[in-house]
mmCIF file of C-alpha atoms in Angstrom:
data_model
loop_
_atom_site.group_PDB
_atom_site.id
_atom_site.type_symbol
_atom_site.label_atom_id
_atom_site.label_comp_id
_atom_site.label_asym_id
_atom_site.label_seq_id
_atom_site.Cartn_x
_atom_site.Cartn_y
_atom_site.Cartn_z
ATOM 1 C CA UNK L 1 97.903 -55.881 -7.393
ATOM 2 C CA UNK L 2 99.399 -52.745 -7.673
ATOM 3 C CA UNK L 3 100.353 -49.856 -5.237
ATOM 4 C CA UNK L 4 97.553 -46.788 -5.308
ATOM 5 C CA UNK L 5 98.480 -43.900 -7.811
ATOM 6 C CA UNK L 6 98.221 -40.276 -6.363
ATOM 7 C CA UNK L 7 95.287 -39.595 -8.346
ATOM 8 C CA UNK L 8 92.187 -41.632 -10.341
ATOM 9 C CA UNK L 9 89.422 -40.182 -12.523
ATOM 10 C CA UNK L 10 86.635 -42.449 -12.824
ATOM 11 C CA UNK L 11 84.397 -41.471 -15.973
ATOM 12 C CA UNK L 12 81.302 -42.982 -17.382
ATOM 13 C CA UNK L 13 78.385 -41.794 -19.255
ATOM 14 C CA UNK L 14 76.670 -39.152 -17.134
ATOM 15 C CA UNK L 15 78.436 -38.897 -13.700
ATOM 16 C CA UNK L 16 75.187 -39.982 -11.720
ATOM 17 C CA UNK L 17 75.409 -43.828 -11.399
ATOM 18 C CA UNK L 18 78.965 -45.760 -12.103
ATOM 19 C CA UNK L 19 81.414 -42.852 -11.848
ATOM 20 C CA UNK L 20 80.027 -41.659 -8.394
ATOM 21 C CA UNK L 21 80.077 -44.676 -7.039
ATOM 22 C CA UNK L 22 83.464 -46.183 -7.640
ATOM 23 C CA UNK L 23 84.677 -42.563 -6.505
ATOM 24 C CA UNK L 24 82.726 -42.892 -2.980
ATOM 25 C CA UNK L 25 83.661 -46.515 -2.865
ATOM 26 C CA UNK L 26 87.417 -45.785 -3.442
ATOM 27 C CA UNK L 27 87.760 -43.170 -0.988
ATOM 28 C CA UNK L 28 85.734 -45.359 1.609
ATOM 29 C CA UNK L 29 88.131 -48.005 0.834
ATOM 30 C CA UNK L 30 91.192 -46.782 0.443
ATOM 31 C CA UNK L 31 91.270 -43.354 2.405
ATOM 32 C CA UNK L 32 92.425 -40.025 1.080
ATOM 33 C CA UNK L 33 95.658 -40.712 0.230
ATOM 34 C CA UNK L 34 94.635 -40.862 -3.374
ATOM 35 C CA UNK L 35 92.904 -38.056 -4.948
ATOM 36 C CA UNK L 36 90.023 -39.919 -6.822
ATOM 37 C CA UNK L 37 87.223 -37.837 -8.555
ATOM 38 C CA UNK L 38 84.772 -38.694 -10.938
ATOM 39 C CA UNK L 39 83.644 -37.230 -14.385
ATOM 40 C CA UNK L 40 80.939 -37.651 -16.944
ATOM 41 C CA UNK L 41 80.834 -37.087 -21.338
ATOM 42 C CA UNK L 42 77.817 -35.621 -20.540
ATOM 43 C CA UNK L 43 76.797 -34.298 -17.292
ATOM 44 C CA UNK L 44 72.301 -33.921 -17.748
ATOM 45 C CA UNK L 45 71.644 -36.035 -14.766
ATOM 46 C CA UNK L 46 72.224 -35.766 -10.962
ATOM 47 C CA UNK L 47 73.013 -38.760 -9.060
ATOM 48 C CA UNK L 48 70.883 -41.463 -9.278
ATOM 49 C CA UNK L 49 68.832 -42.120 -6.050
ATOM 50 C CA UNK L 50 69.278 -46.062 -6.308
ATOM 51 C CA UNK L 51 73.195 -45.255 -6.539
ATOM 52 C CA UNK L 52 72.695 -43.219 -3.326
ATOM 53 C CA UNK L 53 71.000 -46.118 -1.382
ATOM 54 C CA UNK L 54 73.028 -49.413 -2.516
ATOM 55 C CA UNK L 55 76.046 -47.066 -1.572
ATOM 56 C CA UNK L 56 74.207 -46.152 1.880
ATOM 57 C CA UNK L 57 74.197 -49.739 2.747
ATOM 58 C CA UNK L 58 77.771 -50.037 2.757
ATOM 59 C CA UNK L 59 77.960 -46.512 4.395
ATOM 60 C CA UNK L 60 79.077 -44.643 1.477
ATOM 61 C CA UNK L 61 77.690 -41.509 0.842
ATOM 62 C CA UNK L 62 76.434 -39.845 -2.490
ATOM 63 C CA UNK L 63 73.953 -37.840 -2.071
ATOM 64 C CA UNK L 64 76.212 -35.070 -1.727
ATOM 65 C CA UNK L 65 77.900 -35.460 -5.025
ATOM 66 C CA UNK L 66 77.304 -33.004 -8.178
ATOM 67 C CA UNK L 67 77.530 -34.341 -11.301
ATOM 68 C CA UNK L 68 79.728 -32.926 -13.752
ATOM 69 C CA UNK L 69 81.471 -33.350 -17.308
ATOM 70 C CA UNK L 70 84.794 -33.741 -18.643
ATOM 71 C CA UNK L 71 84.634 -30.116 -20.324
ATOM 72 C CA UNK L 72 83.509 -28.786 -16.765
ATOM 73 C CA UNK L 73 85.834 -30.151 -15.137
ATOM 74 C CA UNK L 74 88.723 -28.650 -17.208
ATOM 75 C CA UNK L 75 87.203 -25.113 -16.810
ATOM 76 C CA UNK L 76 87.131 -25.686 -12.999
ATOM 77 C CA UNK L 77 91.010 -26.254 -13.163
ATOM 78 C CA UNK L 78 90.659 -30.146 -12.570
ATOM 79 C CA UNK L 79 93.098 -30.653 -15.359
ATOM 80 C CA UNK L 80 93.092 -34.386 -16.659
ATOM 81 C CA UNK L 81 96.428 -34.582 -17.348
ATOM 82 C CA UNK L 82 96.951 -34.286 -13.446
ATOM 83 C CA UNK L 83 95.363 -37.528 -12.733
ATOM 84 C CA UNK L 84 97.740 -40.883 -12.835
ATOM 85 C CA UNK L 85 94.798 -42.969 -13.990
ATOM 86 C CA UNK L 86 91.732 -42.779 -15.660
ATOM 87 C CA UNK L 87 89.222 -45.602 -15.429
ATOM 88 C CA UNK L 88 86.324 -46.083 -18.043
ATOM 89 C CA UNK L 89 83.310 -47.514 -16.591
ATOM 90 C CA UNK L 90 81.760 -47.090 -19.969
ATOM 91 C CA UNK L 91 82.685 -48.003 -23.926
ATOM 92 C CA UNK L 92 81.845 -44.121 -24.602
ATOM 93 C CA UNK L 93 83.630 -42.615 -21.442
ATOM 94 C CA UNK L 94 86.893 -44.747 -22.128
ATOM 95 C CA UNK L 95 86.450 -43.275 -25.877
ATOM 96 C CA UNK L 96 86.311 -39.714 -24.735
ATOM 97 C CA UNK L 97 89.509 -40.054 -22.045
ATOM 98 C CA UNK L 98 90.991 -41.804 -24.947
ATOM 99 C CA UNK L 99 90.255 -39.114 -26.893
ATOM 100 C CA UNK L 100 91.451 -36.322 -24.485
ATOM 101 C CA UNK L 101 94.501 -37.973 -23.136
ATOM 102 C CA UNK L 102 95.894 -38.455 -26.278
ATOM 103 C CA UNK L 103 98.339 -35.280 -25.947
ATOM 104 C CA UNK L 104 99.845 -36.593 -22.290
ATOM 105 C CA UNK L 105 101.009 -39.773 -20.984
ATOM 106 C CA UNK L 106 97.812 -41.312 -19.011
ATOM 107 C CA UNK L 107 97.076 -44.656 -18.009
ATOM 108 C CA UNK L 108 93.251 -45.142 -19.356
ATOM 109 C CA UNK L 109 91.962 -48.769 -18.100
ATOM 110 C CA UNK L 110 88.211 -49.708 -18.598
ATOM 111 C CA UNK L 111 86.465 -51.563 -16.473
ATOM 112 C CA UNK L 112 83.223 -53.343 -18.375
ATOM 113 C CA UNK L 113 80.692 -52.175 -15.292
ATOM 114 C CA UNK L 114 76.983 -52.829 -16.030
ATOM 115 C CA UNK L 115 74.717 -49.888 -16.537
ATOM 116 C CA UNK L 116 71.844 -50.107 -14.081
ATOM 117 C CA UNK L 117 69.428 -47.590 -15.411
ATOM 118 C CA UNK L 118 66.583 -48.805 -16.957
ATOM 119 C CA UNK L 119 66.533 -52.430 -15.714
ATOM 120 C CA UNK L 120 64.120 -54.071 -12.931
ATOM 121 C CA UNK L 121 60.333 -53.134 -12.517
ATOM 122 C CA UNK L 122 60.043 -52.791 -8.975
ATOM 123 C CA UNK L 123 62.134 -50.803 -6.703
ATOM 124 C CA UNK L 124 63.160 -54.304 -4.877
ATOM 125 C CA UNK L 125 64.458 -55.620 -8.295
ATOM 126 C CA UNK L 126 66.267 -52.436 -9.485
ATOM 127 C CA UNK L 127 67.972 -52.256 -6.145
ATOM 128 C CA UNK L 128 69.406 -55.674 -6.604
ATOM 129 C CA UNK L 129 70.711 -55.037 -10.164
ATOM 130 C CA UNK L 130 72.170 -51.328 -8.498
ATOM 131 C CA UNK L 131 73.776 -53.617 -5.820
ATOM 132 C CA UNK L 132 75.061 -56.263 -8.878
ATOM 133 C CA UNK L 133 76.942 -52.676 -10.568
ATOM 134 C CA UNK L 134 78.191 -51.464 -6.972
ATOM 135 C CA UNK L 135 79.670 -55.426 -6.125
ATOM 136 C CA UNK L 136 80.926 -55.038 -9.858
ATOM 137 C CA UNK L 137 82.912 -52.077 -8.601
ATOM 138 C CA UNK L 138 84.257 -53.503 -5.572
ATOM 139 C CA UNK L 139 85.502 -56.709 -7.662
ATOM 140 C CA UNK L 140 87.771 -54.252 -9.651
ATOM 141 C CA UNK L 141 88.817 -52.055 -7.185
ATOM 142 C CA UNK L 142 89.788 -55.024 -4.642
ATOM 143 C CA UNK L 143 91.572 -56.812 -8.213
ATOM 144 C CA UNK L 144 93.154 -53.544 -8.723
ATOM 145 C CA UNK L 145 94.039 -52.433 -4.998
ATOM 146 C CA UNK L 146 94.176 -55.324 -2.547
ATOM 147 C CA UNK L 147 91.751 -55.679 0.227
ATOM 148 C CA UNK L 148 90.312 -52.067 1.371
ATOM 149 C CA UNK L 149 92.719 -50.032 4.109
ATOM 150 C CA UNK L 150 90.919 -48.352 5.656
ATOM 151 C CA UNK L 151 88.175 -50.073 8.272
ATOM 152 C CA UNK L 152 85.144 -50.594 6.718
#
């Protein structure tokens, strides 16, 4: 267990299921003493509405969150090599941080968190595999972090 760094990117595919979440869950968690933001490669979706809900029930909330890229991000002055840590929730995602951070000294770690999207046929079962990726989260972040901080 380790203390919290100033700052964590979280990065996976498309910045509207994983990356989101572990953001909102962080900050719920571990209040704003870290600066923790979330980035996608690409950024074509917006958040994903079962992210939104599993994250509800734990009274984290998403649906205010805009998606965005790694190559937005650095033209909105959110330079990556400000952030302490970068966590890959995603092979591609820990390729591309890899792949940018190259020039500075940054921690990349990835985290092996299922992709939801696409599984379950009804919206009963696709919630539960949702709430499987969000628990998946929590796992790491508690491994990482220690027990959350902040009351939840």
């Amino acid at each position: 267990m380790k203390e919290l760094p100033q700052s964590v990117l979280f990065c996976c595919d498309h910045n509207s299921v994983r990356s989101p979440m572990a953001e909102g869950i962080m900050k719920k968690f571990y209040g704003t003493g870290t600066y923790v933001q979330s980035a996608g490669v690409k950024n074509d979706m917006e958040i994903d509405g079962f992210s939104i809900a599993v994250c509800q029930e734990i009274d984290v909330e998403l649906s205010r969150h805009r998606s965005r890229s790694f190559d937005e991000m650095e033209r909105w002055g959110d330079d990556l090599s400000s952030f302490d840590l970068v966590v890959a929730l995603s092979p591609a995602s820990q390729r591309r941080a890899l792949e940018l951070t190259r020039f500075f000294h940054l921690d990349v770690e990835y985290w092996p968190i299922m992709d939801p999207t696409g599984l379950g046929e009804t919206r009963e079962a696709k919630l539960d595999i949702y709430r499987q990726t969000r628990d998946q989260i929590i796992q790491h972040l508690k491994n990482r972090w220690g027990e959350p901080t902040e009351r939840t």
